[in-house]
XYZ file of C-alpha atoms in Angstrom:
706
model
C 29.990 27.493 88.606
C 31.631 25.633 91.557
C 29.913 22.835 93.425
C 29.783 24.940 96.514
C 27.878 27.749 94.652
C 25.454 25.301 93.101
C 24.610 23.933 96.524
C 24.202 27.482 97.870
C 21.807 28.109 94.943
C 19.870 24.986 95.593
C 19.373 25.697 99.214
C 18.432 29.289 98.633
C 15.662 28.171 96.106
C 14.068 26.370 99.067
C 14.202 29.398 101.421
C 17.371 28.614 103.295
C 19.870 31.270 104.285
C 23.647 30.697 104.017
C 24.427 31.371 107.805
C 28.011 30.271 107.990
C 30.998 29.128 105.834
C 33.935 27.760 107.649
C 37.352 29.385 107.045
C 38.699 26.537 104.976
C 35.386 25.830 103.284
C 35.076 22.423 104.948
C 31.463 23.042 105.815
C 28.334 25.188 105.152
C 25.507 25.915 107.494
C 22.161 26.907 106.035
C 19.203 27.970 108.321
C 15.456 28.104 107.726
C 12.835 29.609 109.823
C 9.293 28.178 109.300
C 7.020 29.663 111.825
C 7.395 27.804 115.160
C 10.446 25.703 114.154
C 13.996 26.927 113.253
C 16.118 24.469 111.396
C 19.838 24.251 110.563
C 21.463 22.132 107.881
C 25.200 21.617 108.394
C 26.730 20.322 105.153
C 30.211 18.651 105.277
C 32.057 19.549 102.166
C 34.973 17.722 103.454
C 34.019 14.142 104.785
C 36.630 14.542 107.445
C 35.566 18.042 108.691
C 34.595 18.222 112.327
C 31.188 19.947 112.742
C 30.729 19.386 116.502
C 31.369 23.143 117.360
C 28.939 24.166 114.625
C 26.342 21.752 116.080
C 26.623 22.950 119.482
C 26.579 26.676 118.605
C 23.450 26.413 116.341
C 21.705 24.032 118.882
C 22.301 26.566 121.540
C 20.708 29.194 119.456
C 17.543 27.111 119.383
C 17.999 25.449 115.878
C 17.165 21.822 115.260
C 20.338 20.771 113.609
C 21.007 18.078 110.977
C 24.446 17.143 109.777
C 24.778 15.878 106.224
C 27.639 14.861 103.988
C 27.859 16.906 100.825
C 26.125 15.493 97.797
C 26.236 16.466 94.215
C 24.008 19.548 93.597
C 21.591 17.228 91.669
C 21.300 14.763 94.638
C 20.922 17.725 97.119
C 18.183 19.187 95.062
C 16.335 15.756 94.910
C 16.784 15.492 98.617
C 15.356 18.888 99.344
C 12.486 18.091 96.903
C 11.600 14.788 98.676
C 11.672 16.597 102.035
C 9.756 19.697 101.230
C 7.293 18.165 99.052
C 6.678 15.258 101.337
C 6.918 13.090 98.374
C 5.940 9.678 100.116
C 2.850 11.242 101.841
C 1.885 13.057 98.723
C 2.129 9.788 96.648
C -0.048 8.019 99.279
C -2.691 10.818 99.042
C -2.671 10.654 95.199
C -3.138 6.885 95.410
C -6.197 7.329 97.832
C -7.678 10.052 95.581
C -7.485 7.794 92.671
C -9.075 5.000 94.709
C -11.830 7.197 95.658
C -12.371 8.411 92.162
C -12.640 4.963 90.604
C -14.643 3.499 93.360
C -17.321 6.354 92.772
C -17.561 5.414 89.173
C -18.221 1.580 89.730
C -20.054 1.719 93.122
C -23.592 2.068 91.594
C -23.190 -1.157 89.737
C -22.766 -3.304 92.969
C -19.920 -4.379 95.338
C -18.243 -6.821 92.824
C -17.927 -4.276 90.075
C -14.263 -3.443 89.487
C -12.778 -0.386 87.766
C -10.524 -0.802 84.808
C -9.104 1.929 82.481
C -10.349 1.035 78.969
C -8.116 1.263 75.982
C -10.094 3.556 73.549
C -8.794 4.123 69.942
C -6.850 7.338 69.440
C -4.721 9.376 67.178
C -1.346 10.946 68.187
C -0.010 13.776 66.115
C -2.429 12.569 63.331
C -1.287 8.974 63.457
C -3.095 5.971 64.861
C -1.937 5.191 68.366
C -0.895 1.678 69.517
C -0.771 2.060 73.300
C -2.998 4.084 75.475
C -3.145 7.782 75.834
C -1.807 7.740 79.353
C 1.097 5.286 78.366
C 1.884 7.783 75.489
C 2.319 10.564 77.982
C 4.398 8.285 80.370
C 6.659 7.296 77.567
C 7.593 10.900 76.909
C 7.580 12.280 80.439
C 11.248 11.872 81.075
C 12.465 13.721 78.017
C 14.838 16.628 78.667
C 12.670 19.127 76.900
C 9.458 20.932 77.671
C 6.300 19.200 76.187
C 2.653 20.287 76.058
C 0.310 17.410 75.783
C -3.123 18.190 74.426
C -5.579 15.225 75.105
C -8.804 15.850 73.352
C -12.194 14.029 73.416
C -15.828 14.572 72.979
C -18.000 14.956 75.966
C -18.275 11.941 78.053
C -15.518 10.035 76.267
C -12.938 9.717 79.008
C -10.952 12.898 79.524
C -11.147 12.783 83.277
C -10.525 9.108 83.525
C -7.472 9.612 81.316
C -6.283 12.535 83.322
C -6.572 10.390 86.599
C -4.825 7.479 84.853
C -1.930 9.693 83.802
C -1.652 10.880 87.425
C -1.696 7.228 88.658
C 1.103 6.121 86.216
C 3.126 9.109 87.262
C 2.825 8.162 90.936
C 3.402 4.431 90.379
C 6.233 4.448 87.798
C 8.207 7.661 88.043
C 9.930 9.899 90.597
C 7.789 12.750 89.635
C 4.740 14.118 91.348
C 1.549 15.219 89.501
C -0.205 18.438 90.153
C -3.709 17.480 89.230
C -6.216 20.500 88.726
C -9.806 19.761 87.737
C -10.569 23.194 86.273
C -14.383 22.804 86.381
C -14.050 23.279 90.147
C -12.846 26.857 89.949
C -15.495 28.833 88.012
C -15.064 32.098 90.037
C -11.820 33.386 88.883
C -11.767 34.911 85.443
C -7.930 35.040 85.002
C -6.287 31.653 84.297
C -2.992 32.754 86.009
C -4.864 33.083 89.319
C -6.755 29.778 88.810
C -3.414 28.021 88.345
C -1.989 29.694 91.465
C -5.095 28.620 93.410
C -4.549 24.979 92.330
C -0.818 25.176 93.323
C -1.820 26.529 96.743
C -4.490 23.829 97.138
C -2.096 20.949 96.277
C 0.910 22.323 98.240
C -0.554 24.737 100.837
C 2.782 24.942 102.910
C 4.911 25.861 99.953
C 5.519 29.079 98.026
C 3.953 29.078 94.485
C 7.270 30.280 93.251
C 9.003 27.124 94.470
C 6.429 24.932 92.990
C 6.710 26.681 89.560
C 10.516 26.184 89.770
C 10.098 22.501 90.276
C 7.510 22.319 87.426
C 10.095 23.854 85.118
C 12.837 21.368 86.539
C 10.537 18.593 85.521
C 9.929 17.091 88.915
C 6.227 18.144 88.975
C 4.047 17.440 85.923
C 0.973 19.607 85.641
C -2.311 18.094 84.619
C -5.104 20.602 83.638
C -8.370 18.568 83.395
C -11.148 20.268 81.541
C -9.341 23.251 80.109
C -12.492 23.950 77.892
C -14.452 24.853 81.034
C -12.438 28.091 81.016
C -13.358 28.938 77.488
C -16.974 29.746 77.852
C -18.506 32.382 75.490
C -20.476 33.894 78.548
C -17.215 34.905 80.087
C -14.659 35.882 77.513
C -16.057 35.711 74.063
C -14.564 33.802 71.219
C -11.811 36.186 70.279
C -8.458 34.487 70.372
C -6.708 37.590 71.691
C -8.753 37.168 74.865
C -7.819 33.514 75.201
C -4.060 33.801 74.269
C -3.188 35.042 77.791
C -4.339 31.674 79.149
C -1.995 29.895 76.665
C 0.902 32.381 77.310
C 0.544 31.542 81.034
C 1.008 27.855 80.113
C 3.974 28.636 77.783
C 5.640 30.463 80.482
C 5.831 27.313 82.426
C 6.984 25.372 79.473
C 10.727 25.877 80.012
C 13.475 23.553 80.994
C 12.052 20.016 81.370
C 8.448 21.189 82.075
C 5.544 18.751 81.143
C 1.965 20.095 81.005
C -0.919 17.817 80.114
C -4.216 19.559 79.125
C -7.438 17.562 78.686
C -10.208 19.298 76.848
C -13.127 18.976 74.478
C -12.238 19.729 70.941
C -12.809 23.608 70.800
C -12.495 26.246 68.294
C -9.501 27.535 70.436
C -7.478 24.391 69.615
C -8.633 24.062 66.081
C -8.391 27.754 64.983
C -5.539 29.247 62.775
C -4.616 31.658 65.468
C -3.813 28.755 67.715
C -1.653 27.096 65.159
C 0.224 30.445 64.591
C 0.624 30.694 68.314
C 2.271 27.295 68.271
C 4.556 28.337 65.563
C 5.610 31.337 67.480
C 6.828 28.967 70.220
C 8.076 26.269 67.793
C 11.661 26.515 69.402
C 10.420 26.862 72.873
C 8.461 23.579 73.366
C 7.107 20.520 71.695
C 3.361 19.546 71.375
C 1.943 16.082 71.342
C -1.718 16.095 70.350
C -3.729 13.062 71.331
C -7.342 12.729 70.139
C -9.440 10.011 71.785
C -12.155 8.514 69.554
C -15.202 6.456 70.273
C -14.365 3.238 72.277
C -14.530 -0.146 70.543
C -17.246 -2.368 72.203
C -15.056 -5.422 72.342
C -12.618 -3.596 74.496
C -15.435 -3.398 77.088
C -17.611 -6.442 76.771
C -16.752 -10.126 76.425
C -17.659 -12.157 73.559
C -20.871 -13.765 75.028
C -22.415 -10.356 76.095
C -21.599 -8.838 72.548
C -23.227 -11.770 70.782
C -26.410 -11.567 73.028
C -26.631 -7.908 72.045
C -26.209 -8.532 68.368
C -28.725 -11.359 68.357
C -31.322 -9.048 70.033
C -30.948 -6.678 66.888
C -29.123 -3.883 68.703
C -27.320 -1.200 66.609
C -23.827 -1.838 68.239
C -22.264 1.215 66.823
C -24.842 3.334 68.790
C -23.714 1.713 72.013
C -20.178 3.116 71.803
C -20.494 5.309 74.874
C -18.228 4.853 77.903
C -21.120 5.197 80.470
C -23.438 2.721 78.740
C -20.582 0.258 78.118
C -19.572 0.571 81.804
C -23.115 -0.219 82.941
C -23.287 -3.262 80.462
C -19.794 -4.401 81.586
C -20.547 -4.150 85.274
C -24.075 -5.362 85.835
C -24.551 -9.022 86.878
C -25.635 -11.737 84.268
C -29.182 -11.649 85.362
C -29.543 -7.995 84.928
C -27.702 -8.148 81.619
C -29.995 -10.813 80.327
C -33.040 -8.680 81.100
C -31.508 -5.565 79.582
C -30.524 -7.276 76.328
C -34.338 -8.366 75.773
C -35.148 -4.704 75.119
C -32.295 -3.202 73.081
C -34.107 -0.022 72.260
C -34.583 0.624 75.996
C -31.016 0.087 77.222
C -30.449 3.791 77.859
C -33.649 4.053 79.832
C -32.863 0.845 81.698
C -29.540 2.375 82.788
C -31.290 5.371 84.430
C -34.021 3.172 85.932
C -31.433 0.929 87.375
C -29.513 3.852 88.862
C -32.581 5.462 90.246
C -34.068 2.262 91.658
C -30.833 1.470 93.503
C -30.867 4.980 94.972
C -34.220 4.274 96.572
C -32.658 1.328 98.577
C -29.231 3.008 99.119
C -30.466 6.071 100.884
C -34.006 4.995 101.890
C -35.214 7.515 99.480
C -38.931 6.971 99.266
C -39.307 8.597 95.869
C -40.451 6.913 92.672
C -38.165 6.790 89.647
C -40.417 9.334 87.861
C -40.120 11.767 90.711
C -36.231 11.409 91.026
C -36.167 12.049 87.319
C -38.210 15.333 87.668
C -35.840 16.386 90.463
C -32.757 15.839 88.267
C -34.358 17.671 85.392
C -34.897 20.711 87.720
C -31.286 20.712 88.684
C -30.149 20.331 84.973
C -32.535 23.304 84.197
C -30.959 25.495 86.804
C -27.417 24.564 85.505
C -28.458 25.646 81.966
C -30.105 28.892 83.158
C -27.162 30.011 85.259
C -24.340 28.577 83.358
C -22.579 26.057 85.783
C -21.880 22.282 85.841
C -20.963 22.042 89.465
C -21.768 24.274 92.495
C -21.511 24.352 96.135
C -23.627 21.729 98.053
C -25.572 24.536 99.980
C -26.559 26.069 96.651
C -27.840 22.796 95.231
C -29.802 22.204 98.387
C -31.425 25.588 98.114
C -32.360 24.835 94.345
C -33.898 21.560 95.505
C -35.975 23.230 98.166
C -37.123 26.124 95.905
C -37.911 24.035 92.664
C -38.811 20.503 93.946
C -41.261 21.243 96.798
C -43.959 18.856 95.410
C -41.573 15.855 95.008
C -40.037 16.428 98.428
C -43.354 16.762 100.274
C -44.618 13.594 98.399
C -41.592 11.768 99.516
C -42.053 12.741 103.244
C -45.519 11.574 103.105
C -44.156 7.984 102.442
C -42.663 7.762 105.943
C -44.436 7.200 109.198
C -45.104 10.197 111.317
C -42.613 9.195 113.924
C -39.766 8.732 111.153
C -40.800 11.530 108.855
C -37.628 13.500 107.785
C -37.765 17.237 107.444
C -37.678 18.879 103.949
C -34.036 19.833 104.470
C -33.241 16.184 105.295
C -34.887 15.002 101.981
C -32.984 17.743 100.047
C -29.705 16.607 101.615
C -30.398 13.018 100.468
C -31.080 14.253 96.970
C -27.970 16.259 96.994
C -26.005 13.015 97.693
C -27.739 11.237 94.946
C -25.614 8.711 92.971
C -26.162 10.723 89.758
C -25.062 13.931 91.401
C -22.268 13.257 93.668
C -19.533 14.059 91.438
C -16.666 13.198 93.641
C -16.304 11.831 97.181
C -13.153 13.923 97.450
C -15.026 17.134 96.620
C -17.922 17.022 98.910
C -18.585 20.715 98.818
C -19.173 20.721 95.066
C -22.195 18.998 93.464
C -22.453 18.087 89.741
C -23.693 15.229 87.688
C -21.592 12.034 88.152
C -20.882 12.021 84.351
C -21.611 14.056 81.265
C -23.920 11.159 79.947
C -26.298 11.799 82.945
C -26.090 15.469 82.673
C -26.947 15.228 79.045
C -30.022 12.973 79.708
C -31.575 15.593 81.833
C -30.573 18.518 79.613
C -32.068 16.767 76.680
C -35.342 16.307 78.571
C -35.377 20.120 79.188
C -34.721 20.806 75.537
C -37.550 18.493 74.305
C -40.039 19.904 76.771
C -39.353 23.513 75.880
C -40.657 24.353 72.434
C -38.688 27.630 72.464
C -35.437 26.363 73.917
C -32.308 28.200 72.710
C -28.693 27.750 73.800
C -25.088 27.662 72.376
C -23.111 26.450 75.360
C -21.332 23.085 74.332
C -21.134 21.994 77.955
C -24.878 21.303 77.735
C -25.451 20.599 74.040
C -22.733 18.057 73.447
C -23.543 15.835 76.392
C -27.312 15.998 75.456
C -26.503 14.796 71.923
C -24.188 12.100 73.111
C -26.781 10.895 75.631
C -29.418 10.494 72.895
C -27.362 9.192 70.002
C -27.776 5.526 71.219
C -31.558 5.890 71.428
C -34.447 5.213 68.970
C -34.864 7.191 65.945
C -37.977 8.773 67.277
C -36.261 10.056 70.418
C -33.199 11.343 68.359
C -35.461 13.268 66.079
C -37.324 14.886 68.900
C -33.973 16.192 70.365
C -32.839 17.404 66.910
C -36.161 19.232 66.499
C -35.620 20.828 69.934
C -32.109 21.923 68.923
C -33.085 23.419 65.444
C -33.427 26.881 66.786
C -29.950 26.807 68.310
C -28.061 25.370 65.297
C -27.451 28.768 63.536
C -25.616 29.930 66.692
C -23.182 26.967 66.645
C -20.051 26.426 64.738
C -19.883 24.218 61.627
C -18.328 21.282 63.313
C -20.888 21.160 66.107
C -23.793 21.448 63.558
C -22.400 18.603 61.572
C -21.861 16.270 64.517
C -25.298 17.033 65.931
C -27.060 16.229 62.639
C -24.822 13.071 62.135
C -25.456 11.699 65.613
C -29.173 12.477 65.792
C -30.474 12.172 62.214
C -27.749 10.300 60.380
C -27.457 13.173 57.900
C -25.520 16.341 57.223
C -27.378 19.703 58.063
C -28.995 21.410 55.249
C -27.080 24.729 55.425
C -23.561 23.964 54.824
C -23.064 26.116 51.654
C -19.920 28.380 51.625
C -18.331 26.545 54.627
C -15.458 24.442 55.887
C -14.764 21.921 58.622
C -11.523 20.282 59.940
C -11.067 16.975 61.575
C -14.651 15.727 61.515
C -15.326 11.903 61.648
C -18.465 10.642 59.833
C -19.822 7.167 59.687
C -22.704 5.810 57.538
C -23.704 9.115 56.251
C -24.865 10.149 52.688
C -22.572 12.814 51.491
C -24.538 14.986 49.115
C -27.907 14.479 50.556
C -28.840 17.241 51.272
C -26.782 19.046 48.469
C -23.338 20.385 49.227
C -22.187 23.545 47.603
C -18.828 25.371 47.910
C -17.698 23.265 50.980
C -14.317 22.134 52.159
C -13.531 19.095 54.333
C -9.998 19.069 55.719
C -8.263 16.115 57.619
C -11.732 14.413 57.767
C -12.387 10.672 58.125
C -15.218 9.005 56.275
C -16.270 5.468 57.227
C -18.894 3.463 55.336
C -20.258 6.678 53.684
C -22.004 7.124 50.366
C -20.951 9.930 48.098
C -23.866 11.084 45.965
C -22.358 12.680 42.811
C -25.313 14.874 41.851
C -25.236 16.488 45.397
C -21.649 17.567 45.200
C -20.845 20.999 43.642
C -17.493 22.655 44.176
C -16.657 20.480 47.230
C -12.969 19.857 48.387
C -11.580 16.965 50.246
C -8.108 18.049 51.553
C -5.970 15.268 53.159
C -8.993 13.237 54.097
C -9.293 9.425 54.621
C -11.909 7.273 53.138
C -12.695 3.705 54.471
C -15.362 1.282 52.926
C -17.016 4.159 51.001
C -18.770 4.194 47.805
C -19.447 6.862 45.029
C -22.960 6.602 43.422
C -24.685 8.494 40.569
C -23.918 9.270 36.977
C -23.290 12.951 36.887
C -21.644 15.335 39.387
C -23.446 18.523 40.520
C -20.197 20.480 39.904
C -16.484 20.291 40.321
C -15.132 18.008 43.246
C -11.499 18.254 44.299
C -9.694 15.459 46.199
C -6.288 16.924 47.262
C -4.044 14.545 49.038
C -5.698 11.791 51.208
C -6.009 7.956 51.037
C -8.980 5.594 50.538
C -9.549 1.823 51.084
C -10.910 0.479 48.757
C -9.721 3.136 46.133
C -12.622 5.692 45.471
C -10.507 8.897 44.990
C -10.397 8.593 41.247
C -14.163 8.127 41.096
C -14.793 11.121 43.458
C -12.315 13.448 41.766
C -14.089 15.697 39.236
C -11.530 18.491 39.138
C -11.224 19.205 35.442
C -9.824 22.858 35.346
C -11.739 25.248 33.308
C -8.617 27.157 31.837
C -9.071 30.812 31.244
C -8.015 32.428 27.917
C -4.324 32.435 28.957
C -1.211 30.252 28.215
C -0.718 27.532 30.824
C 2.620 28.980 31.960
C 1.033 32.465 32.559
C -1.946 30.866 34.225
C 0.340 29.068 36.638
C 2.175 32.403 37.398
C -1.242 34.066 38.082
C -2.254 31.348 40.525
C 1.214 31.592 42.338
C 0.914 35.374 42.559
C -2.634 34.994 44.026
C -1.138 32.670 46.663
C 1.926 34.749 47.484
C 0.162 38.078 47.975
C -1.786 36.633 50.979
C 1.508 36.404 52.823
C 1.735 40.249 53.046
C -0.311 42.051 55.758
C -2.870 44.364 54.350
C -1.200 47.651 53.486
C 2.317 46.211 53.169
C 4.021 46.921 49.818
C 4.566 43.680 47.942
C 8.014 44.656 46.802
C 9.369 44.680 50.346
C 9.720 42.260 53.255
C 6.370 41.603 55.156
C 6.145 43.638 58.394
C 5.518 40.399 60.407
C 5.744 36.785 59.719
C 2.553 35.305 58.261
C 1.482 31.594 58.522
C -1.312 30.318 56.530
C -3.116 26.921 57.119
C -3.027 24.790 54.017
C -6.799 24.440 54.233
C -7.472 28.086 53.953
C -4.948 28.647 51.173
C -6.806 26.034 49.191
C -10.280 27.655 49.585
C -11.432 29.095 46.220
C -9.880 32.618 45.843
C -9.431 35.134 42.924
C -11.679 32.835 40.732
C -9.153 29.882 41.041
C -10.403 26.558 42.138
C -9.167 24.584 45.092
C -7.251 22.187 42.909
C -5.428 25.112 41.043
C -4.395 26.572 44.271
C -3.293 23.258 45.877
C -0.997 22.502 42.887
C 0.174 26.146 42.973
C 1.247 25.673 46.595
C 2.981 22.424 45.710
C 5.031 24.258 43.033
C 5.940 27.110 45.365
C 7.032 24.736 48.025
C 9.021 22.681 45.594
C 10.833 25.889 44.361
C 11.561 26.897 48.045
C 9.334 30.097 47.957
C 7.092 28.630 50.551
C 7.900 26.324 53.446
C 5.745 23.638 55.097
C 5.928 24.356 58.720
C 6.495 21.456 61.276
C 2.945 21.528 62.749
C -0.612 21.374 61.663
C -0.248 21.924 57.809
C 0.850 25.472 58.104
C 2.551 27.165 55.206
C 4.899 30.061 55.581
C 6.716 32.412 53.200
C 10.495 31.520 53.107
C 12.154 34.826 53.845
C 15.482 33.474 52.734
C 14.133 33.103 49.145
C 12.252 36.368 49.181
C 13.967 37.349 45.775
C 12.083 34.503 44.103
C 8.752 35.534 45.471
C 9.385 39.108 44.354
C 10.163 37.979 40.886
C 6.955 35.958 40.629
C 4.976 39.118 41.922
C 6.698 41.419 39.429
C 6.239 39.078 36.519
C 2.411 39.175 36.978
C 2.023 42.767 37.900
């Protein structure tokens, strides 16, 4: 394609019309009508070309004319991008939004408090990270290929701060523009495609969505989707992957050229499920995936040595304090306040909320006791739970306050003199601007809790007070658990008791994490189950007893494995740190397949003696291999023909006991089939696929054992 044609294509993408080409191709004239203004760009392909006549002609026709020397198509596109997207003004706006966001976070701790993005430990594509999650994204953002970044973290562990930091780094250190979408704001639309278009229109209201999408694919705009899990609620779409897949397909449609899309999300079944991994494999040649999992912060990244020692000397369980909100509070308060807090380590969480509520009385001249404010916030949390939202329009929140908090509002009004007494609506407006509710200064129409730790605190109080509470929405249960995990054993047990009725409705990972965080144990009903990617610390594995259960890619720290409580338990590609194995006899077979330990305990934990059937070893191996292979043919497909569609199986599922074969037998059978080339290990997520190029070998195994 000629340079001239490339220039024409570039200008047409931005809505220009080629109005004139000179006879000798010395110059091109592009015109653009944008409402009140008409513009003409006169491009000199020949530096010596005379454009005076063209300038006069189009000026006389009412066009505002600009004469430019021809640039390379790449430079022309960059110039058009900078002009249409008002890059400098957009950067300034993004910097101001970041400033407002960070100041909102630290403002409650006093004027001297300063915001700083804290480096939390994380894994990237299964390996320990050495930078920070935003720096990992920045280091790959310029690559000439489409990349999907998945940034996962538990409730309250820095997803939004990470998303904001990525936007800041892109603005400060690259020529790119971030398109930042906080998805929790848009809860009305049910179709993700329309939500994305809404965010494009909100960010670039004067430009067509088609043009914005083109520049996303060209790599000039990086998309940051913060809180993707907000769109995955059961109440709207159910848990079926085929209902969620269109959302991901919308993302994949943008992931062409040099596009970069960053998604922050809680860990959800969508991104851990087998169907998601298969969806990734279908797009294995279309884009790359970088998966970042943020873990609990390290306390010494937040607090200086003196403060840490003071807390240790007071007898505090430091591991329980690994929450960003608590650590921000302990980091930002002055020395006098810190010394007071450290004298009552069991009451640190309560002191945080008392500190915030007491400051609110002075900040807004809100004549309402700490206890009354707490009841008001509980009422708002209750309405959020009942109606399934985490942020709503300010007018709606004020309506809730006026309807549900009449007693507290009237009591507050009575504290003012008759001449200064505010109306009920004025008190409700003050409460709607509460420091624990004002989610964002930039989004004044939306009201939510300032962080998930605060939301969780008041959700938990609702759960504890309601003996018949039932719920399965992780937006409320996860924050409640994280808010209570640093508290006293009595408080944690109360919340666990309140959640007992809801546990059967939650997935296995959620039940394990709730029990571990609240009662330092595993749940009692884990028989015939499996979990992937869980991290457990200081837990007794085997108390209560575990039967027919599989851990995949799990991390165990300082855990005690009780032999008698383990029966038919599999540990697939797990890591063990500072763990011990106790007891004399195992309750049943235990399989440790792959994985590492420090110090070495795998040999002590492995109790996988195979109970061979009455068959020669070679025949048994063939039977195992046939059992594995036949799972790669869809139901109803003849085994002597090529499968009707590609089938990918996660290693963790292939290793679950099947056809009376143990996990160890199946695992070693897979190893043999991979070594023989009959099966392939896929590039992502421990997926195993049938090697269609070696289908003859598979047919031989299937025929030999028929």
